[in-house]
Amino acid sequence: RVLEEEAGFCRFEVERQLNRCLRNKGADCNIVSGCFVTAKKFGIVDGVDYQFTGYPKTLHKDKIHRFHARNDVVLLTPLGFTKHGDALNIHSESLAAFTAGALEASKIVYFSNNGMVMRGRSKGEGTEDSIQRVQMIRRSNAKQILSHYGLTVDRDTGFPRWNKPAFIDRENSEKSIKKLKEQHSWLLKVGWATHALDRGVERAHIVTCDDGALLEELFTARRGYGTCISQDDFMSPHPEDWNDDLSVSAALDEL
């Protein structure tokens, strides 16, 4: 009940603010929400019963396409319903990856609250190594990063697993725990972004929640605000911007 109330309140607030922005801009469209997702329970995973938490199983694409054809915006809440009518909690990032893949979207955008970015050490010829922000990486590089930190995301269910114990600096445990939480949060975004690419999405962006970050990431060539992960065979309009020359291990250490 608590989950349903919170999901309903969040949906109301998002609908209210989106409608206000669209009306102020004179847009002729509506915000539409409803039951578009059929879900299935995780059940027992690694000895833990996840009860009313699950993953998206099917998406009513035809209904969503009909709304899109009328220029309406479809809003999905992190709830899904089983074939028996039970309401399940679905992680929003996992739902986004599933939906983007099902709709054959070309792009998905995740927002990160902690503002963490990836930095790597670029090895120039005849010059000292320099630290720079990693702006564009390929899916294979992202999977190397996830493997380094021991994170896997189930291809079918989107369930994340940490396969390595977390390192905590006991001499400065409070700061170490805070940094660890930020790393885990950012890495989960990378994991679900890669999950979306596994489902056929061309590119995934991870940006901060700062004002103007989304516009700068999407519409400013070669000056993105976050990290873009793309399919390995994606042809970038600026191939010189690929961070393939970065040492992956160095980039991981600088996370």
PDB file of C-alpha atoms in Angstrom:
ATOM      1  CA  ARG A   1       0.000   0.000   0.000  1.00  0.00           C
ATOM      2  CA  VAL A   2       2.832   2.403   0.861  1.00  0.00           C
ATOM      3  CA  LEU A   3       4.462   1.741  -2.506  1.00  0.00           C
ATOM      4  CA  GLU A   4       1.202   2.318  -4.371  1.00  0.00           C
ATOM      5  CA  GLU A   5       0.595   5.592  -2.522  1.00  0.00           C
ATOM      6  CA  GLU A   6       4.132   6.844  -3.176  1.00  0.00           C
ATOM      7  CA  ALA A   7       3.986   5.845  -6.845  1.00  0.00           C
ATOM      8  CA  GLY A   8       0.631   7.601  -7.187  1.00  0.00           C
ATOM      9  CA  PHE A   9       1.922  10.776  -5.535  1.00  0.00           C
ATOM     10  CA  CYS A  10       5.064  10.846  -7.709  1.00  0.00           C
ATOM     11  CA  ARG A  11       2.993  10.288 -10.847  1.00  0.00           C
ATOM     12  CA  PHE A  12       0.664  13.136  -9.891  1.00  0.00           C
ATOM     13  CA  GLU A  13       3.573  15.530  -9.308  1.00  0.00           C
ATOM     14  CA  VAL A  14       5.333  14.612 -12.556  1.00  0.00           C
ATOM     15  CA  GLU A  15       2.094  14.932 -14.526  1.00  0.00           C
ATOM     16  CA  ARG A  16       1.371  18.299 -12.912  1.00  0.00           C
ATOM     17  CA  GLN A  17       4.776  19.763 -13.676  1.00  0.00           C
ATOM     18  CA  LEU A  18       4.949  18.363 -17.205  1.00  0.00           C
ATOM     19  CA  ASN A  19       1.465  19.667 -17.999  1.00  0.00           C
ATOM     20  CA  ARG A  20       2.379  23.085 -16.668  1.00  0.00           C
ATOM     21  CA  CYS A  21       5.535  23.255 -18.814  1.00  0.00           C
ATOM     22  CA  LEU A  22       3.747  22.035 -21.927  1.00  0.00           C
ATOM     23  CA  ARG A  23       0.867  24.465 -21.487  1.00  0.00           C
ATOM     24  CA  ASN A  24       3.262  27.364 -20.934  1.00  0.00           C
ATOM     25  CA  LYS A  25       4.974  26.502 -24.220  1.00  0.00           C
ATOM     26  CA  GLY A  26       1.675  26.151 -26.066  1.00  0.00           C
ATOM     27  CA  ALA A  27       2.183  22.463 -26.811  1.00  0.00           C
ATOM     28  CA  ASP A  28      -0.865  20.611 -28.098  1.00  0.00           C
ATOM     29  CA  CYS A  29      -0.373  17.317 -26.292  1.00  0.00           C
ATOM     30  CA  ASN A  30      -1.336  15.494 -23.116  1.00  0.00           C
ATOM     31  CA  ILE A  31       0.425  13.475 -20.423  1.00  0.00           C
ATOM     32  CA  VAL A  32      -0.917   9.920 -20.443  1.00  0.00           C
ATOM     33  CA  SER A  33      -0.341   7.304 -17.759  1.00  0.00           C
ATOM     34  CA  GLY A  34      -1.835   3.891 -17.226  1.00  0.00           C
ATOM     35  CA  CYS A  35      -1.170   0.172 -17.035  1.00  0.00           C
ATOM     36  CA  PHE A  36       1.155  -0.527 -19.944  1.00  0.00           C
ATOM     37  CA  VAL A  37       3.434  -3.121 -18.309  1.00  0.00           C
ATOM     38  CA  THR A  38       2.877  -6.751 -17.370  1.00  0.00           C
ATOM     39  CA  ALA A  39       5.324  -7.874 -14.680  1.00  0.00           C
ATOM     40  CA  LYS A  40       6.594 -11.051 -13.092  1.00  0.00           C
ATOM     41  CA  LYS A  41       7.923 -11.655  -9.587  1.00  0.00           C
ATOM     42  CA  PHE A  42      11.622 -12.153  -8.992  1.00  0.00           C
ATOM     43  CA  GLY A  43      10.771 -14.820  -6.456  1.00  0.00           C
ATOM     44  CA  ILE A  44      13.711 -16.172  -4.471  1.00  0.00           C
ATOM     45  CA  VAL A  45      17.122 -14.971  -5.682  1.00  0.00           C
ATOM     46  CA  ASP A  46      20.298 -16.047  -3.843  1.00  0.00           C
ATOM     47  CA  GLY A  47      18.200 -17.149  -0.869  1.00  0.00           C
ATOM     48  CA  VAL A  48      16.243 -13.881  -0.592  1.00  0.00           C
ATOM     49  CA  ASP A  49      12.496 -13.764  -1.234  1.00  0.00           C
ATOM     50  CA  TYR A  50      11.763 -10.511  -3.069  1.00  0.00           C
ATOM     51  CA  GLN A  51       8.009 -10.955  -2.605  1.00  0.00           C
ATOM     52  CA  PHE A  52       6.244  -8.069  -4.387  1.00  0.00           C
ATOM     53  CA  THR A  53       9.298  -6.880  -6.311  1.00  0.00           C
ATOM     54  CA  GLY A  54       9.597  -7.965  -9.904  1.00  0.00           C
ATOM     55  CA  TYR A  55      10.652  -7.171 -13.429  1.00  0.00           C
ATOM     56  CA  PRO A  56       8.794  -6.141 -16.610  1.00  0.00           C
ATOM     57  CA  LYS A  57       7.742  -9.032 -18.787  1.00  0.00           C
ATOM     58  CA  THR A  58       5.672  -7.511 -21.590  1.00  0.00           C
ATOM     59  CA  LEU A  59       4.935  -3.983 -22.783  1.00  0.00           C
ATOM     60  CA  HIS A  60       1.738  -2.915 -24.522  1.00  0.00           C
ATOM     61  CA  LYS A  61       3.603  -1.270 -27.381  1.00  0.00           C
ATOM     62  CA  ASP A  62       0.599  -0.770 -29.649  1.00  0.00           C
ATOM     63  CA  LYS A  63      -1.186   1.340 -27.044  1.00  0.00           C
ATOM     64  CA  ILE A  64       1.893   3.482 -26.477  1.00  0.00           C
ATOM     65  CA  HIS A  65       2.431   3.939 -30.220  1.00  0.00           C
ATOM     66  CA  ARG A  66      -1.159   5.135 -30.604  1.00  0.00           C
ATOM     67  CA  PHE A  67      -0.612   7.816 -27.980  1.00  0.00           C
ATOM     68  CA  HIS A  68       2.692   8.814 -29.562  1.00  0.00           C
ATOM     69  CA  ALA A  69       0.940   9.149 -32.918  1.00  0.00           C
ATOM     70  CA  ARG A  70      -1.227  11.848 -31.295  1.00  0.00           C
ATOM     71  CA  ASN A  71       1.904  13.587 -29.938  1.00  0.00           C
ATOM     72  CA  ASP A  72       0.998  12.620 -26.373  1.00  0.00           C
ATOM     73  CA  VAL A  73       3.666  11.908 -23.745  1.00  0.00           C
ATOM     74  CA  VAL A  74       3.378   8.502 -22.056  1.00  0.00           C
ATOM     75  CA  LEU A  75       4.383   8.408 -18.383  1.00  0.00           C
ATOM     76  CA  LEU A  76       5.271   5.057 -16.813  1.00  0.00           C
ATOM     77  CA  THR A  77       5.325   4.524 -13.056  1.00  0.00           C
ATOM     78  CA  PRO A  78       7.607   1.888 -11.469  1.00  0.00           C
ATOM     79  CA  LEU A  79       4.697  -0.491 -10.983  1.00  0.00           C
ATOM     80  CA  GLY A  80       3.702  -3.518 -12.987  1.00  0.00           C
ATOM     81  CA  PHE A  81       0.849  -5.970 -12.702  1.00  0.00           C
ATOM     82  CA  THR A  82       0.963  -9.737 -12.927  1.00  0.00           C
ATOM     83  CA  LYS A  83      -1.559 -11.728 -14.950  1.00  0.00           C
ATOM     84  CA  HIS A  84      -3.337 -12.376 -11.627  1.00  0.00           C
ATOM     85  CA  GLY A  85      -3.654  -8.649 -10.900  1.00  0.00           C
ATOM     86  CA  ASP A  86      -0.954  -8.329  -8.226  1.00  0.00           C
ATOM     87  CA  ALA A  87       0.917  -5.005  -8.189  1.00  0.00           C
ATOM     88  CA  LEU A  88       4.713  -5.353  -8.224  1.00  0.00           C
ATOM     89  CA  ASN A  89       7.473  -2.854  -7.557  1.00  0.00           C
ATOM     90  CA  ILE A  90       9.774  -2.495 -10.569  1.00  0.00           C
ATOM     91  CA  HIS A  91      13.025  -0.591 -10.445  1.00  0.00           C
ATOM     92  CA  SER A  92      12.565   2.507 -12.598  1.00  0.00           C
ATOM     93  CA  GLU A  93      15.954   2.215 -14.373  1.00  0.00           C
ATOM     94  CA  SER A  94      15.266  -1.409 -15.231  1.00  0.00           C
ATOM     95  CA  LEU A  95      11.810  -0.473 -16.518  1.00  0.00           C
ATOM     96  CA  ALA A  96      13.317   2.305 -18.635  1.00  0.00           C
ATOM     97  CA  ALA A  97      15.850  -0.063 -20.225  1.00  0.00           C
ATOM     98  CA  PHE A  98      13.153  -2.653 -20.938  1.00  0.00           C
ATOM     99  CA  THR A  99      10.791  -0.061 -22.418  1.00  0.00           C
ATOM    100  CA  ALA A 100      13.463   1.578 -24.582  1.00  0.00           C
ATOM    101  CA  GLY A 101      14.415  -1.796 -26.020  1.00  0.00           C
ATOM    102  CA  ALA A 102      10.809  -2.844 -26.621  1.00  0.00           C
ATOM    103  CA  LEU A 103      10.016   0.439 -28.397  1.00  0.00           C
ATOM    104  CA  GLU A 104      13.240   0.190 -30.447  1.00  0.00           C
ATOM    105  CA  ALA A 105      14.349   3.571 -29.160  1.00  0.00           C
ATOM    106  CA  SER A 106      17.570   5.031 -30.501  1.00  0.00           C
ATOM    107  CA  LYS A 107      18.502   6.690 -27.215  1.00  0.00           C
ATOM    108  CA  ILE A 108      17.898   6.470 -23.456  1.00  0.00           C
ATOM    109  CA  VAL A 109      18.916   9.021 -20.813  1.00  0.00           C
ATOM    110  CA  TYR A 110      19.562   8.321 -17.132  1.00  0.00           C
ATOM    111  CA  PHE A 111      19.956  11.037 -14.520  1.00  0.00           C
ATOM    112  CA  SER A 112      22.463  10.634 -11.685  1.00  0.00           C
ATOM    113  CA  ASN A 113      21.954  12.457  -8.387  1.00  0.00           C
ATOM    114  CA  ASN A 114      25.552  12.375  -7.167  1.00  0.00           C
ATOM    115  CA  GLY A 115      27.138  14.079 -10.179  1.00  0.00           C
ATOM    116  CA  MET A 116      29.910  11.462 -10.405  1.00  0.00           C
ATOM    117  CA  VAL A 117      31.760  11.229 -13.706  1.00  0.00           C
ATOM    118  CA  MET A 118      34.350   8.829 -15.069  1.00  0.00           C
ATOM    119  CA  ARG A 119      37.879  10.052 -15.560  1.00  0.00           C
ATOM    120  CA  GLY A 120      40.724   8.281 -17.263  1.00  0.00           C
ATOM    121  CA  ARG A 121      44.427   8.649 -17.924  1.00  0.00           C
ATOM    122  CA  SER A 122      45.161   9.345 -21.579  1.00  0.00           C
ATOM    123  CA  LYS A 123      48.574   8.228 -22.800  1.00  0.00           C
ATOM    124  CA  GLY A 124      49.871  10.634 -25.391  1.00  0.00           C
ATOM    125  CA  GLU A 125      52.833   9.863 -27.569  1.00  0.00           C
ATOM    126  CA  GLY A 126      55.952  11.464 -26.151  1.00  0.00           C
ATOM    127  CA  THR A 127      53.969  13.343 -23.490  1.00  0.00           C
ATOM    128  CA  GLU A 128      53.088  12.790 -19.884  1.00  0.00           C
ATOM    129  CA  ASP A 129      49.823  11.087 -19.029  1.00  0.00           C
ATOM    130  CA  SER A 130      46.921  13.474 -18.545  1.00  0.00           C
ATOM    131  CA  ILE A 131      43.668  12.969 -16.645  1.00  0.00           C
ATOM    132  CA  GLN A 132      40.526  13.712 -18.633  1.00  0.00           C
ATOM    133  CA  ARG A 133      36.815  13.082 -18.369  1.00  0.00           C
ATOM    134  CA  VAL A 134      35.581  10.035 -20.239  1.00  0.00           C
ATOM    135  CA  GLN A 135      32.799  11.365 -22.448  1.00  0.00           C
ATOM    136  CA  MET A 136      32.134   8.535 -24.903  1.00  0.00           C
ATOM    137  CA  ILE A 137      32.750   4.819 -24.503  1.00  0.00           C
ATOM    138  CA  ARG A 138      31.558   1.721 -26.289  1.00  0.00           C
ATOM    139  CA  ARG A 139      29.420  -1.036 -24.817  1.00  0.00           C
ATOM    140  CA  SER A 140      32.368  -3.448 -24.660  1.00  0.00           C
ATOM    141  CA  ASN A 141      34.360  -0.912 -22.586  1.00  0.00           C
ATOM    142  CA  ALA A 142      31.403  -0.394 -20.268  1.00  0.00           C
ATOM    143  CA  LYS A 143      31.174  -4.136 -19.714  1.00  0.00           C
ATOM    144  CA  GLN A 144      34.891  -4.211 -18.858  1.00  0.00           C
ATOM    145  CA  ILE A 145      34.260  -1.577 -16.218  1.00  0.00           C
ATOM    146  CA  LEU A 146      31.305  -3.488 -14.765  1.00  0.00           C
ATOM    147  CA  SER A 147      33.350  -6.691 -14.730  1.00  0.00           C
ATOM    148  CA  HIS A 148      36.198  -4.907 -12.930  1.00  0.00           C
ATOM    149  CA  TYR A 149      33.830  -3.875 -10.132  1.00  0.00           C
ATOM    150  CA  GLY A 150      32.013  -7.205 -10.080  1.00  0.00           C
ATOM    151  CA  LEU A 151      28.607  -5.991 -11.256  1.00  0.00           C
ATOM    152  CA  THR A 152      26.443  -8.065 -13.576  1.00  0.00           C
ATOM    153  CA  VAL A 153      22.923  -7.293 -14.775  1.00  0.00           C
ATOM    154  CA  ASP A 154      20.782 -10.268 -15.756  1.00  0.00           C
ATOM    155  CA  ARG A 155      19.986 -10.033 -19.457  1.00  0.00           C
ATOM    156  CA  ASP A 156      16.414 -11.325 -19.041  1.00  0.00           C
ATOM    157  CA  THR A 157      15.262  -9.828 -15.742  1.00  0.00           C
ATOM    158  CA  GLY A 158      17.568  -6.816 -15.279  1.00  0.00           C
ATOM    159  CA  PHE A 159      18.448  -8.054 -11.785  1.00  0.00           C
ATOM    160  CA  PRO A 160      21.808  -6.578 -10.638  1.00  0.00           C
ATOM    161  CA  ARG A 161      24.353  -8.698  -8.745  1.00  0.00           C
ATOM    162  CA  TRP A 162      27.557  -7.615  -7.016  1.00  0.00           C
ATOM    163  CA  ASN A 163      30.086 -10.434  -7.317  1.00  0.00           C
ATOM    164  CA  LYS A 164      32.951  -8.768  -5.443  1.00  0.00           C
ATOM    165  CA  PRO A 165      33.116  -7.658  -1.802  1.00  0.00           C
ATOM    166  CA  ALA A 166      33.142  -3.884  -1.322  1.00  0.00           C
ATOM    167  CA  PHE A 167      36.378  -2.321  -0.059  1.00  0.00           C
ATOM    168  CA  ILE A 168      35.980   0.053   2.888  1.00  0.00           C
ATOM    169  CA  ASP A 169      38.821   2.099   4.346  1.00  0.00           C
ATOM    170  CA  ARG A 170      38.460   1.368   8.075  1.00  0.00           C
ATOM    171  CA  GLU A 171      40.548   4.391   9.058  1.00  0.00           C
ATOM    172  CA  ASN A 172      38.087   6.704   7.354  1.00  0.00           C
ATOM    173  CA  SER A 173      35.009   4.513   7.184  1.00  0.00           C
ATOM    174  CA  GLU A 174      32.358   7.265   6.996  1.00  0.00           C
ATOM    175  CA  LYS A 175      33.936   8.932   3.971  1.00  0.00           C
ATOM    176  CA  SER A 176      34.718   5.563   2.421  1.00  0.00           C
ATOM    177  CA  ILE A 177      31.107   4.378   2.773  1.00  0.00           C
ATOM    178  CA  LYS A 178      29.783   7.606   1.238  1.00  0.00           C
ATOM    179  CA  LYS A 179      32.110   7.258  -1.748  1.00  0.00           C
ATOM    180  CA  LEU A 180      31.195   3.583  -2.075  1.00  0.00           C
ATOM    181  CA  LYS A 181      27.485   4.420  -2.206  1.00  0.00           C
ATOM    182  CA  GLU A 182      28.113   7.030  -4.899  1.00  0.00           C
ATOM    183  CA  GLN A 183      30.194   4.579  -6.924  1.00  0.00           C
ATOM    184  CA  HIS A 184      27.561   1.848  -6.625  1.00  0.00           C
ATOM    185  CA  SER A 185      24.797   4.247  -7.647  1.00  0.00           C
ATOM    186  CA  TRP A 186      26.739   5.392 -10.716  1.00  0.00           C
ATOM    187  CA  LEU A 187      27.814   1.877 -11.671  1.00  0.00           C
ATOM    188  CA  LEU A 188      24.205   0.689 -11.478  1.00  0.00           C
ATOM    189  CA  LYS A 189      23.335   3.398 -13.992  1.00  0.00           C
ATOM    190  CA  VAL A 190      26.099   2.057 -16.253  1.00  0.00           C
ATOM    191  CA  GLY A 191      24.780  -1.468 -15.725  1.00  0.00           C
ATOM    192  CA  TRP A 192      21.228  -0.608 -16.731  1.00  0.00           C
ATOM    193  CA  ALA A 193      22.461   1.579 -19.586  1.00  0.00           C
ATOM    194  CA  THR A 194      24.403  -1.414 -20.904  1.00  0.00           C
ATOM    195  CA  HIS A 195      21.301  -3.549 -20.323  1.00  0.00           C
ATOM    196  CA  ALA A 196      19.355  -1.174 -22.586  1.00  0.00           C
ATOM    197  CA  LEU A 197      22.042  -1.483 -25.266  1.00  0.00           C
ATOM    198  CA  ASP A 198      21.836  -5.262 -24.992  1.00  0.00           C
ATOM    199  CA  ARG A 199      18.158  -4.870 -25.886  1.00  0.00           C
ATOM    200  CA  GLY A 200      18.968  -2.949 -29.058  1.00  0.00           C
ATOM    201  CA  VAL A 201      19.095   0.710 -28.007  1.00  0.00           C
ATOM    202  CA  GLU A 202      21.850   2.556 -29.905  1.00  0.00           C
ATOM    203  CA  ARG A 203      23.075   4.950 -27.203  1.00  0.00           C
ATOM    204  CA  ALA A 204      22.635   5.579 -23.493  1.00  0.00           C
ATOM    205  CA  HIS A 205      23.490   8.828 -21.699  1.00  0.00           C
ATOM    206  CA  ILE A 206      24.190   9.311 -17.984  1.00  0.00           C
ATOM    207  CA  VAL A 207      23.934  12.970 -16.958  1.00  0.00           C
ATOM    208  CA  THR A 208      23.663  14.921 -13.725  1.00  0.00           C
ATOM    209  CA  CYS A 209      20.516  16.678 -12.539  1.00  0.00           C
ATOM    210  CA  ASP A 210      22.001  20.165 -12.953  1.00  0.00           C
ATOM    211  CA  ASP A 211      20.006  22.817 -14.808  1.00  0.00           C
ATOM    212  CA  GLY A 212      20.755  22.686 -18.520  1.00  0.00           C
ATOM    213  CA  ALA A 213      22.656  19.380 -18.291  1.00  0.00           C
ATOM    214  CA  LEU A 214      20.264  17.511 -20.589  1.00  0.00           C
ATOM    215  CA  LEU A 215      20.293  20.223 -23.267  1.00  0.00           C
ATOM    216  CA  GLU A 216      24.084  20.451 -23.220  1.00  0.00           C
ATOM    217  CA  GLU A 217      24.429  16.676 -23.386  1.00  0.00           C
ATOM    218  CA  LEU A 218      22.067  16.215 -26.327  1.00  0.00           C
ATOM    219  CA  PHE A 219      22.493  19.360 -28.385  1.00  0.00           C
ATOM    220  CA  THR A 220      26.078  20.539 -27.853  1.00  0.00           C
ATOM    221  CA  ALA A 221      28.429  18.737 -30.199  1.00  0.00           C
ATOM    222  CA  ARG A 222      31.633  17.467 -28.585  1.00  0.00           C
ATOM    223  CA  ARG A 223      30.861  19.161 -25.243  1.00  0.00           C
ATOM    224  CA  GLY A 224      28.538  16.675 -23.581  1.00  0.00           C
ATOM    225  CA  TYR A 225      27.710  17.063 -19.930  1.00  0.00           C
ATOM    226  CA  GLY A 226      27.814  13.390 -18.980  1.00  0.00           C
ATOM    227  CA  THR A 227      28.906   9.982 -20.237  1.00  0.00           C
ATOM    228  CA  CYS A 228      27.583   8.432 -23.441  1.00  0.00           C
ATOM    229  CA  ILE A 229      27.698   4.657 -23.954  1.00  0.00           C
ATOM    230  CA  SER A 230      27.056   3.399 -27.467  1.00  0.00           C
ATOM    231  CA  GLN A 231      26.926   0.191 -29.410  1.00  0.00           C
ATOM    232  CA  ASP A 232      30.331  -1.044 -30.550  1.00  0.00           C
ATOM    233  CA  ASP A 233      29.390  -0.549 -34.222  1.00  0.00           C
ATOM    234  CA  PHE A 234      27.856   2.913 -33.759  1.00  0.00           C
ATOM    235  CA  MET A 235      29.349   5.442 -36.195  1.00  0.00           C
ATOM    236  CA  SER A 236      30.045   8.642 -34.283  1.00  0.00           C
ATOM    237  CA  PRO A 237      29.893  11.964 -36.183  1.00  0.00           C
ATOM    238  CA  HIS A 238      33.102  12.840 -34.299  1.00  0.00           C
ATOM    239  CA  PRO A 239      35.155   9.595 -34.221  1.00  0.00           C
ATOM    240  CA  GLU A 240      38.153  11.450 -32.797  1.00  0.00           C
ATOM    241  CA  ASP A 241      36.189  11.907 -29.558  1.00  0.00           C
ATOM    242  CA  TRP A 242      36.158   8.196 -28.725  1.00  0.00           C
ATOM    243  CA  ASN A 243      38.061   7.438 -25.529  1.00  0.00           C
ATOM    244  CA  ASP A 244      39.512   4.203 -26.884  1.00  0.00           C
ATOM    245  CA  ASP A 245      43.041   5.430 -26.136  1.00  0.00           C
ATOM    246  CA  LEU A 246      42.296   5.621 -22.414  1.00  0.00           C
ATOM    247  CA  SER A 247      43.699   2.986 -20.151  1.00  0.00           C
ATOM    248  CA  VAL A 248      40.620   1.115 -18.882  1.00  0.00           C
ATOM    249  CA  SER A 249      42.266   0.253 -15.588  1.00  0.00           C
ATOM    250  CA  ALA A 250      43.233   3.892 -15.062  1.00  0.00           C
ATOM    251  CA  ALA A 251      39.702   5.016 -15.888  1.00  0.00           C
ATOM    252  CA  LEU A 252      38.368   2.590 -13.300  1.00  0.00           C
ATOM    253  CA  ASP A 253      40.747   3.824 -10.626  1.00  0.00           C
ATOM    254  CA  GLU A 254      39.652   7.402 -11.244  1.00  0.00           C
ATOM    255  CA  LEU A 255      35.941   6.685 -10.898  1.00  0.00           C
TER     256      LEU A 255
END
